[in-house]
Coordinates of C-alpha atoms in Angstrom, one line a residue:
X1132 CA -41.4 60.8 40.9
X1133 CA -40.1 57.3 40.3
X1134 CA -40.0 55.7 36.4
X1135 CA -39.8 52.7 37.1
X1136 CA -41.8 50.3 35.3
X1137 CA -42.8 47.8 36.9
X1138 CA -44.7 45.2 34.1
X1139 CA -41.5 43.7 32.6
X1140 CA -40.3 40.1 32.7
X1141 CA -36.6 38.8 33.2
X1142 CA -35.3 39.2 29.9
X1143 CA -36.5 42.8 30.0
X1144 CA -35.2 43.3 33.5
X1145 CA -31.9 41.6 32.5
X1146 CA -31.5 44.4 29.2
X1147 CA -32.1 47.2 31.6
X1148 CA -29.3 45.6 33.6
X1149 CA -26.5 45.3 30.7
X1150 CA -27.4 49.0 29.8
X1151 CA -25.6 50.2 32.9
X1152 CA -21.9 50.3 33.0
X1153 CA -20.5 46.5 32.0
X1154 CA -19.0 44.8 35.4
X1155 CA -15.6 44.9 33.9
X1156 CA -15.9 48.7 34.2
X1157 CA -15.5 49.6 38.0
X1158 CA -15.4 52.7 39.9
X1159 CA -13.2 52.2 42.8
X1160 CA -15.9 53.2 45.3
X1161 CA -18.6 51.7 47.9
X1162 CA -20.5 54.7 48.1
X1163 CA -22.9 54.1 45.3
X1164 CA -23.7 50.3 46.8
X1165 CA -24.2 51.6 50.2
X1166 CA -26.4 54.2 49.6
X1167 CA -28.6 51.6 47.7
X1168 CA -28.7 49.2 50.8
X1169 CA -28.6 51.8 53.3
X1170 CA -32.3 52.9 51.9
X1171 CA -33.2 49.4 51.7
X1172 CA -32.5 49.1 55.3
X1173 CA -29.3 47.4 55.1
X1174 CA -30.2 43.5 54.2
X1175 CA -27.1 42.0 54.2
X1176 CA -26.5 42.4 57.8
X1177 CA -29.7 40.3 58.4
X1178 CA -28.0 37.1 57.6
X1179 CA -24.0 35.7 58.4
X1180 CA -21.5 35.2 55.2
X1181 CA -18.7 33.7 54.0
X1182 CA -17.1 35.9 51.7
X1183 CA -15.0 34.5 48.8
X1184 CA -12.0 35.9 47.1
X1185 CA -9.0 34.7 44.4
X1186 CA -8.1 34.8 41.1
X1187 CA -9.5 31.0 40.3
X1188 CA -12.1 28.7 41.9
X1189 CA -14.5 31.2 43.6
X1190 CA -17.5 29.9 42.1
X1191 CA -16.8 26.3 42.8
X1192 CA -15.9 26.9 46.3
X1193 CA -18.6 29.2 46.8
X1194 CA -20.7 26.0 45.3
X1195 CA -19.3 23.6 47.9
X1196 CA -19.7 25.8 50.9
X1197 CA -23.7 26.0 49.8
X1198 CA -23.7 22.2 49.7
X1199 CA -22.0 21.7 53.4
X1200 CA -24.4 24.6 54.9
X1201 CA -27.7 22.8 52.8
X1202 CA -27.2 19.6 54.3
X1203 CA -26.6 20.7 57.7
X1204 CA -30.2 22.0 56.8
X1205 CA -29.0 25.7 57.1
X1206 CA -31.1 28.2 54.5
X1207 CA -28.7 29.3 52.4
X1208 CA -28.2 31.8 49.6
X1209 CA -25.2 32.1 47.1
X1210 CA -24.2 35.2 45.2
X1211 CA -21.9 34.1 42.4
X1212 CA -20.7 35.7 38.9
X1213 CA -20.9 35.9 35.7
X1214 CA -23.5 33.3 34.8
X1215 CA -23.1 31.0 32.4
X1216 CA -26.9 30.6 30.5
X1217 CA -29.5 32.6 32.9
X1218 CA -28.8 35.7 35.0
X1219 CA -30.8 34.1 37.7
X1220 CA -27.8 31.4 38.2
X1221 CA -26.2 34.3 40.1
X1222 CA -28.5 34.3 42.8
X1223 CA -29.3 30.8 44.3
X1224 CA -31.5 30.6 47.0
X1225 CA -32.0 26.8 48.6
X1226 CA -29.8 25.8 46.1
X1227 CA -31.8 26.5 43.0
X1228 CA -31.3 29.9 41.0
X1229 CA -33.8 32.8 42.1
X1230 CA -37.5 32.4 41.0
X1231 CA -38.7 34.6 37.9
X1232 CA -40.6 35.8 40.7
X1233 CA -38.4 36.7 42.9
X1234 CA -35.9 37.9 40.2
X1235 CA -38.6 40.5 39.6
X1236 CA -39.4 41.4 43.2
X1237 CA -35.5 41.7 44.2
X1238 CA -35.2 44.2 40.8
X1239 CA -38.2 46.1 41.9
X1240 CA -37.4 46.6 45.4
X1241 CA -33.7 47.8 44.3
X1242 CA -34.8 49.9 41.3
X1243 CA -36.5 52.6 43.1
X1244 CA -33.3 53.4 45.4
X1245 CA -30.7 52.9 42.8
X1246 CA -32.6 55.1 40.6
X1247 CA -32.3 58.2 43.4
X1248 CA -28.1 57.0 43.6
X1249 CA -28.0 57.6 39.9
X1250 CA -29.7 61.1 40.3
X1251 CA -27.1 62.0 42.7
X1252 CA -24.1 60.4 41.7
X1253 CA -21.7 61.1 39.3
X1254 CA -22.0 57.8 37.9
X1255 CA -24.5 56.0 38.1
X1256 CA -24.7 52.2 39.4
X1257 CA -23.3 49.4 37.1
X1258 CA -24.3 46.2 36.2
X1259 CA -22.8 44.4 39.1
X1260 CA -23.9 46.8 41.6
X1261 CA -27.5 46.5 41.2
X1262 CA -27.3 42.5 40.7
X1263 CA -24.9 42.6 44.1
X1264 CA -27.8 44.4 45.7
X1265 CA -30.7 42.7 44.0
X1266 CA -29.1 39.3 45.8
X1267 CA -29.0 40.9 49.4
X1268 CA -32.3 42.1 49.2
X1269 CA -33.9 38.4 48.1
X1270 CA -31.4 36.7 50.1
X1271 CA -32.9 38.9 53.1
X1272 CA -36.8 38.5 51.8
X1273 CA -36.2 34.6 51.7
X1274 CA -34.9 35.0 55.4
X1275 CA -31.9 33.1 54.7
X1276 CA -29.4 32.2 57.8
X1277 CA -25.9 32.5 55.3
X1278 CA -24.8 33.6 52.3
X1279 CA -22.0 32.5 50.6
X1280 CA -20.7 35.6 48.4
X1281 CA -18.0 35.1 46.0
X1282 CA -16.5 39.0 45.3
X1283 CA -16.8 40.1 41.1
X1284 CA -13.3 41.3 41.1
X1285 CA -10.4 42.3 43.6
X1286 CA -12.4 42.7 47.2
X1287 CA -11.5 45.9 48.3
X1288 CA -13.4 47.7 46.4
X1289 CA -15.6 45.3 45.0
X1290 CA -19.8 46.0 45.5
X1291 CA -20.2 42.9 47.4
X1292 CA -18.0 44.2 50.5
X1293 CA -21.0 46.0 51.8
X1294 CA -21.6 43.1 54.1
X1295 CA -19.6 42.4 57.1
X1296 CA -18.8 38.7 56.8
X1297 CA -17.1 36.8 60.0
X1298 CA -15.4 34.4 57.4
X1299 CA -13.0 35.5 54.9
X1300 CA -12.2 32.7 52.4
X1301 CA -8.7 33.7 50.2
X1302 CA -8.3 31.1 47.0
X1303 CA -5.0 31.1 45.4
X1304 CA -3.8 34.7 44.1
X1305 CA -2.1 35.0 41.0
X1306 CA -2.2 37.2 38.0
X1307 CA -6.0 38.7 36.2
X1308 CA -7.5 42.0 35.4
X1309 CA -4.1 43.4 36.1
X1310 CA -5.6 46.6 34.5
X1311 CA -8.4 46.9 36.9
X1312 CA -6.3 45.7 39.7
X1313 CA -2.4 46.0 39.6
X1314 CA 0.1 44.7 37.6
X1315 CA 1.9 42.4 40.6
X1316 CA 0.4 39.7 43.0
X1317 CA 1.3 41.9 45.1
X1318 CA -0.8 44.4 44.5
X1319 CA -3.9 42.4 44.0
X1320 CA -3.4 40.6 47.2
X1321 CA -3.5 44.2 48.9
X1322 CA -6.9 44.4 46.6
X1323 CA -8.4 40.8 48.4
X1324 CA -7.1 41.7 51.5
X1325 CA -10.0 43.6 51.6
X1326 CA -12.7 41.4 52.3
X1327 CA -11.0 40.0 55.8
X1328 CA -13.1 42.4 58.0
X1329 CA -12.0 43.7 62.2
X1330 CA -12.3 40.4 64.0
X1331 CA -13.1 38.1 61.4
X1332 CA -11.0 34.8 60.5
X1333 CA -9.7 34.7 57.4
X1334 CA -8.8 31.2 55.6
X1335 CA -6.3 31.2 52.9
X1336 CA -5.1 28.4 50.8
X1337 CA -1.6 28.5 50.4
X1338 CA 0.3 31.4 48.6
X1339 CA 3.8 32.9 48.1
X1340 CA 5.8 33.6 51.3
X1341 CA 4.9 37.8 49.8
X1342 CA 1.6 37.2 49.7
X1343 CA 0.9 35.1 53.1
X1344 CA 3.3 37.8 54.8
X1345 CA 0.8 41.0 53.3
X1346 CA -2.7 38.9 54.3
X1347 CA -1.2 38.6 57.7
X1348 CA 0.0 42.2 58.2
X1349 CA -3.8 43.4 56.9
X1350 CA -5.4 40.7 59.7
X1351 CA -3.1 41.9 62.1
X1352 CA -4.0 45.1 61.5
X1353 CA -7.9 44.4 62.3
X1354 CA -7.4 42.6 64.8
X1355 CA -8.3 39.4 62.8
X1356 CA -7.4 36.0 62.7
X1357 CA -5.4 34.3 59.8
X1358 CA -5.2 30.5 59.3
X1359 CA -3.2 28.7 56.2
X1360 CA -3.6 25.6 54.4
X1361 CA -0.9 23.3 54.7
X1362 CA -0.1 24.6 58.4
X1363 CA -3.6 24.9 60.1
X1364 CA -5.8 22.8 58.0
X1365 CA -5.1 21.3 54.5
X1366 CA -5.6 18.1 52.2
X1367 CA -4.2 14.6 53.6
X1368 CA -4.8 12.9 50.7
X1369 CA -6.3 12.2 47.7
X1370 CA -6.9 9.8 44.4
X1371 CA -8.9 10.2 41.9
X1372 CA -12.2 8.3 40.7
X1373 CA -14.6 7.9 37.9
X1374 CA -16.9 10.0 39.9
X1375 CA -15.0 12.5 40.7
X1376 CA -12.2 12.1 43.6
X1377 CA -11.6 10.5 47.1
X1378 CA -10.3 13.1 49.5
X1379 CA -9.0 13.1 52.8
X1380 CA -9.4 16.5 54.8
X1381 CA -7.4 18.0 57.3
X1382 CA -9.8 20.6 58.6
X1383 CA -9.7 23.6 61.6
X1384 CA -11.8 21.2 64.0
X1385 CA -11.9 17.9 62.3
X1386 CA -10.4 15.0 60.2
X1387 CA -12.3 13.8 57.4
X1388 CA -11.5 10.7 55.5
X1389 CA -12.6 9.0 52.3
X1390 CA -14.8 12.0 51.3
X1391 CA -16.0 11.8 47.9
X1392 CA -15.7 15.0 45.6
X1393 CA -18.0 14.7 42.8
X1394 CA -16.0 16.9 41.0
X1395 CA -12.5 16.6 39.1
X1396 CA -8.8 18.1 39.5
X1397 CA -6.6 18.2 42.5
X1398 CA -7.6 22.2 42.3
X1399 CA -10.9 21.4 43.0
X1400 CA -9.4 19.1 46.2
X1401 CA -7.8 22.2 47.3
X1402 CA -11.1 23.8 47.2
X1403 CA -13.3 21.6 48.9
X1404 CA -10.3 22.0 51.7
X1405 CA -11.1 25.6 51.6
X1406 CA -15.1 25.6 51.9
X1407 CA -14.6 22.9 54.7
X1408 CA -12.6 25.1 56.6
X1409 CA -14.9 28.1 55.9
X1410 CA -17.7 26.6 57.1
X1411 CA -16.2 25.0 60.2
X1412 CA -14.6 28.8 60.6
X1413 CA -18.3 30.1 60.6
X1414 CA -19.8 27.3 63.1
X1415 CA -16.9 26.9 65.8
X1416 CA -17.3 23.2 65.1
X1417 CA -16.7 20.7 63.2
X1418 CA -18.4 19.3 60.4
X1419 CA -20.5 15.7 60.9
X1420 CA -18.6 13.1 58.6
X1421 CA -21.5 11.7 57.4
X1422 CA -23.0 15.3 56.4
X1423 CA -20.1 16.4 54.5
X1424 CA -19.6 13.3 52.3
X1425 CA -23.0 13.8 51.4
X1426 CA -22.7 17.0 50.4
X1427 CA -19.2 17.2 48.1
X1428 CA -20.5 13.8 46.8
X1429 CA -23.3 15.2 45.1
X1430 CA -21.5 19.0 44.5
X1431 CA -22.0 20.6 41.4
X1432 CA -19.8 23.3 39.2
X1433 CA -21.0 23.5 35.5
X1434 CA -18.7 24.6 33.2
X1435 CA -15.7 23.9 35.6
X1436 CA -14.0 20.3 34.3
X1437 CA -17.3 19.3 33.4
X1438 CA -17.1 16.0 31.6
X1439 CA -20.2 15.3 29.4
X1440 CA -20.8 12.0 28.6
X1441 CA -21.3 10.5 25.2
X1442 CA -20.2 8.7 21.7
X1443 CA -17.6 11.7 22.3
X1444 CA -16.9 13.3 26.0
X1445 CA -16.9 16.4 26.0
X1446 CA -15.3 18.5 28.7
X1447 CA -16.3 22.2 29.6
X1448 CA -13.9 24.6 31.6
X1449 CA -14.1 28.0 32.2
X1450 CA -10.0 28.8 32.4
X1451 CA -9.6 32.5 31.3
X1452 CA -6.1 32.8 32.4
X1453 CA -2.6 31.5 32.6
X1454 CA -3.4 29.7 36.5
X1455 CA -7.0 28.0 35.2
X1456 CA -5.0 26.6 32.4
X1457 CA -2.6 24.9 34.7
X1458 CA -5.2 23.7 36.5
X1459 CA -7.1 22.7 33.9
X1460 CA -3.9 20.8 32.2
X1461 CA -3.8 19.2 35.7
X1462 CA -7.2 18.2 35.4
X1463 CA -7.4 16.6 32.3
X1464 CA -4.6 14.8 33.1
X1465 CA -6.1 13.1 36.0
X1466 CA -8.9 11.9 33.8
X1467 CA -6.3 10.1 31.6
X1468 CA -4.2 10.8 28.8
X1469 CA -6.3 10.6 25.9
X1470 CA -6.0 12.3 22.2
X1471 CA -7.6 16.4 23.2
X1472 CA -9.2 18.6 20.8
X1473 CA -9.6 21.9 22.1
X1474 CA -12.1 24.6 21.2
X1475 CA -10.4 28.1 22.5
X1476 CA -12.3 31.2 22.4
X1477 CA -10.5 34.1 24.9
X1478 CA -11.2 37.5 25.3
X1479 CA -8.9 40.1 24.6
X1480 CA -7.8 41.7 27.9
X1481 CA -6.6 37.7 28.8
X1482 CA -3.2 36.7 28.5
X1483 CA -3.8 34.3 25.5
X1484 CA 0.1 33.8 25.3
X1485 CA -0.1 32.2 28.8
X1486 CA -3.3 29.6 28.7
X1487 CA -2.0 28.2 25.0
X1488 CA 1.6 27.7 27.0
X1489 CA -0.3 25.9 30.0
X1490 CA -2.7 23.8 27.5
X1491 CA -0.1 22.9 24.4
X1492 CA 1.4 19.7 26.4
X1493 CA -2.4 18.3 26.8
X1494 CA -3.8 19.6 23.4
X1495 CA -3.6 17.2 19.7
X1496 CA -5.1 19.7 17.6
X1497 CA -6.3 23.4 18.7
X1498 CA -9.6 24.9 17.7
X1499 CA -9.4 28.5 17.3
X1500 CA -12.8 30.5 17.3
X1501 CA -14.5 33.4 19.0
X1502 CA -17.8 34.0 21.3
X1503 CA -20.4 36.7 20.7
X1504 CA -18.7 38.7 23.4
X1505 CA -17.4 41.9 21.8
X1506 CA -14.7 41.5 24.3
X1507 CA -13.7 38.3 22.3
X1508 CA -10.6 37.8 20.2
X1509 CA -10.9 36.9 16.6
X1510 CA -10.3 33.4 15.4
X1511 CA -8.0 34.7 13.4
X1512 CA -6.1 36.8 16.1
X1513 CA -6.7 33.5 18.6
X1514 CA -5.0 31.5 15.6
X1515 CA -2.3 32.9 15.2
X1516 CA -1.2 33.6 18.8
X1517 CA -1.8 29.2 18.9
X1518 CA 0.3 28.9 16.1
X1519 CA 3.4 30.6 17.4
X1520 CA 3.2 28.0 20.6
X1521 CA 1.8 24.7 19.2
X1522 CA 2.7 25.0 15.5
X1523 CA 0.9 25.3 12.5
X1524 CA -0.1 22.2 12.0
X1525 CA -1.9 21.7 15.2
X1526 CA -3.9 24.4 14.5
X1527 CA -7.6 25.2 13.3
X1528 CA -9.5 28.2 12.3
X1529 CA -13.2 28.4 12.6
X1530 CA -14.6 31.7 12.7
X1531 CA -18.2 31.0 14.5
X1532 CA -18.5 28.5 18.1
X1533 CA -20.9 26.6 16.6
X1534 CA -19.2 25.3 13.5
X1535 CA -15.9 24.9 15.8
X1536 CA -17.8 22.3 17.9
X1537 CA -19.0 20.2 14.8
X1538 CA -15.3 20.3 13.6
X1539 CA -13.7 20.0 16.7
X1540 CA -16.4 16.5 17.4
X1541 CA -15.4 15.1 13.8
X1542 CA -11.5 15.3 14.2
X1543 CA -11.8 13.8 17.3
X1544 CA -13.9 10.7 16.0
X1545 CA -10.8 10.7 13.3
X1546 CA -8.0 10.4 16.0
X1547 CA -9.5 7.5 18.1
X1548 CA -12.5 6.1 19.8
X1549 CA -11.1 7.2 23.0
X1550 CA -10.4 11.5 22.1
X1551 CA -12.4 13.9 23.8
X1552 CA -13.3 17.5 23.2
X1553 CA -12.6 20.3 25.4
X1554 CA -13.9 23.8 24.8
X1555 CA -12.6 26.8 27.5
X1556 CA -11.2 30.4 27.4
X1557 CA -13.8 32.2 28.9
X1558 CA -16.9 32.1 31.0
X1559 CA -18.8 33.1 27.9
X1560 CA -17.7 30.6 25.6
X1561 CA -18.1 27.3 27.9
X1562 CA -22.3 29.1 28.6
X1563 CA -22.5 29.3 25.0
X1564 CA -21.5 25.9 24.1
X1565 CA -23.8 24.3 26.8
X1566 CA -26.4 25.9 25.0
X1567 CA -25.3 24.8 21.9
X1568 CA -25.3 21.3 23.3
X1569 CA -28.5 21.4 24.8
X1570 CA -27.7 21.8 28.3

């Protein structure tokens, strides 16, 4: 007989969810996931999917492909993780996060056949499994036509790889959860490899020679296709605005020019490049000019180079490790060079040595502090790991996020009318400060 109790709201729901094993625990196994979707009838083969892997940018690809397949007046649904504010950010259906409503329906339609896994199995189904099938099941009840699925971590072995996607989409590989997933690129490449299914095409943006050579040999090997930016599609140009960016894409069936990109950072160029090619990949066409400057024009990726108007700007980024920083340093240099105070809180499995080496050259003064993760370093330990790279005296303790952001706003009224703020480190900490700003 089932338990399930089925009067509860989203907050209860969502504390039911983080009781289960955290999604930075994994089991390396599909069974668990398939058995769920197997009893619910297998949903996610009811719709197509692009499937999105890499180390950085997932989300704001994933993002951009929803925007191209939304104005082509495809109905769409995106599966993307963690969430900044609201669980129901991770599943967007028509473009907006998942109804209460249909929060509630997706959990009680899973909870039923996830609670019979966990009888069964030897351990039971985590956090990310049941929100991975939670999203197939609304995706399939709205009677979407595509998904666009970006993977939690790795691909192989990752929950979302249930669903057999004819697009692969490969971001840029590089080094993260090197506990979970190896300690080389390498090694996590083999991990992402994963996703690119028999017959599929795969599009990559452009990686080392190692890398390129292993994504090929896995295609090969399922009798898939493989195309690369910079040889079969890429970016022809771009220069940025006050908007955003004007990009000219190279894609698999088109040319593109003068696209606006309502978003910052050459890295985010290379990403539009990516979901354009994606979704031409998954139509066998190419994509109407007019349609697609539409649709990156009004893109959106909170929390990723967000810049927040005001007396102050503020900028929000999510970079949690050494290759975000980069491309975060990139970023902020596109929007000028102007006096930077930083607000830094990074967990603790993060190489914190690498992102303060990657941010020093862009940073005045560093504001060390810590989220309400329990995952999340001290300020004292994330002070003192800034010190040994930017010095002492471009360095600033504040043990709660809150009080960092009122310190980290007045020393940057004292350095000049033009200083901005930036807060990143983690996922955790840019969703708490847009809550503390009243986003």
């Amino acid at each position: 007989m089932t338990t399930i109790d089925f009067d509860l709201d989203v907050a209860e729901v969502e504390q039911r969810l983080l009781a289960r094993w955290p999604e930075t625990r994994i089991a390396p196994s599909l069974e668990r996931i398939r058995a769920v979707t197997d009893a619910l009838g297998r949903p996610q083969h009811g719709y197509r999917s692009i499937h999105i892997t890499g180390t950085n940018g997932k989300t704001s690809t994933a993002r951009m492909v929803e925007a191209i397949l939304l104005e082509l007046g495809s109905s769409v649904g995106r599966f993307t993780s963690p969430h900044l504010a609201d669980i129901r950010e991770r599943i967007s259906i028509g473009g907006r996060p998942i109804s209460p409503d249909g929060f509630l329906r997706a959990y009680r339609d899973v909870a039923p056949a996830a609670e019979a896994v966990d009888r069964e199995s030897p351990t039971p189904l985590s956090f990310f499994e049941m929100t991975v099938a939670m999203a197939y099941r609304a995706f399939s009840t709205a009677g979407i036509d595509v998904a666009a699925v970006e993977v939690g971590m790795g691909g192989m072995w990752d929950a979302t790889n249930v669903i057999d996607a004819p697009v692969a989409a490969i971001l840029p590989i590089g080094l993260d959860h090197v506990d979970q997933l190896g300690p080389t690129r390498l090694d996590i490449a083999a991990e992402k490899a994963g996703i690119i299914k028999p017959g599929a095409l795969a599009v990559t943006a452009r990686q080392t020679p190692e890398v390129e050579q292993l994504l090929r040999a896995h295609a090969d090997a399922h009798l898939a296709r493989l195309l690369v930016a910079g040889r079969d599609f890429g970016l022809g140009g771009r220069r940025a605005s006050g908007a955003g960016q004007i990009i000219s894409v190279n894609g698999l069936a088109g040319h593109y020019p003068e696209v606006p990109l309502s978003l910052h950072g050459r890295h985010q160029a290379h990403n539009a490049v990516l979901a354009v090619a994606s979704v031409e990949a998954l139509l066998e066409e190419a994509i109407p000019l007019d349609v697609l400057r539409r649709a990156l024009g009004s893109a959106r990726s909170p929390g990723r180079l967000e810049v927040l108007p005001g007396t102050t700007a503020v900028i929000l980024d999510a970079a949690h490790n050494p290759d975000g920083a980069r491309a975060l340093a990139a970023g902020l240099s596109d929007l000028g060079p102007r006096p930077t105070v930083a607000v830094l809180a990074a967990m603790g499995d993060k190489d914190l040595a690498g992102m303060l080496a990657a941010l020093e050259p862009v940073v005045t003064t560093m504001i060390c502090t810590r989220n309400s993760s329990p995952r999340s370093l001290s300020s004292r330990e994330t002070a003192a790991a800034a010190r040994a790279v930017l010095g002492a005296d471009r360095v600033v303790e504040v043990g709660d996020l809150a009080d960092a952001l009122v310190e980290a706003t007045a020393a940057a009224s004292t350095l000049s009318t033009e200083a901005q703020v930036l807060v990143t480190g983690s996922v955790v900490t840019v969703g708490e400060a847009r809550r503390l700003l009243g986003l």
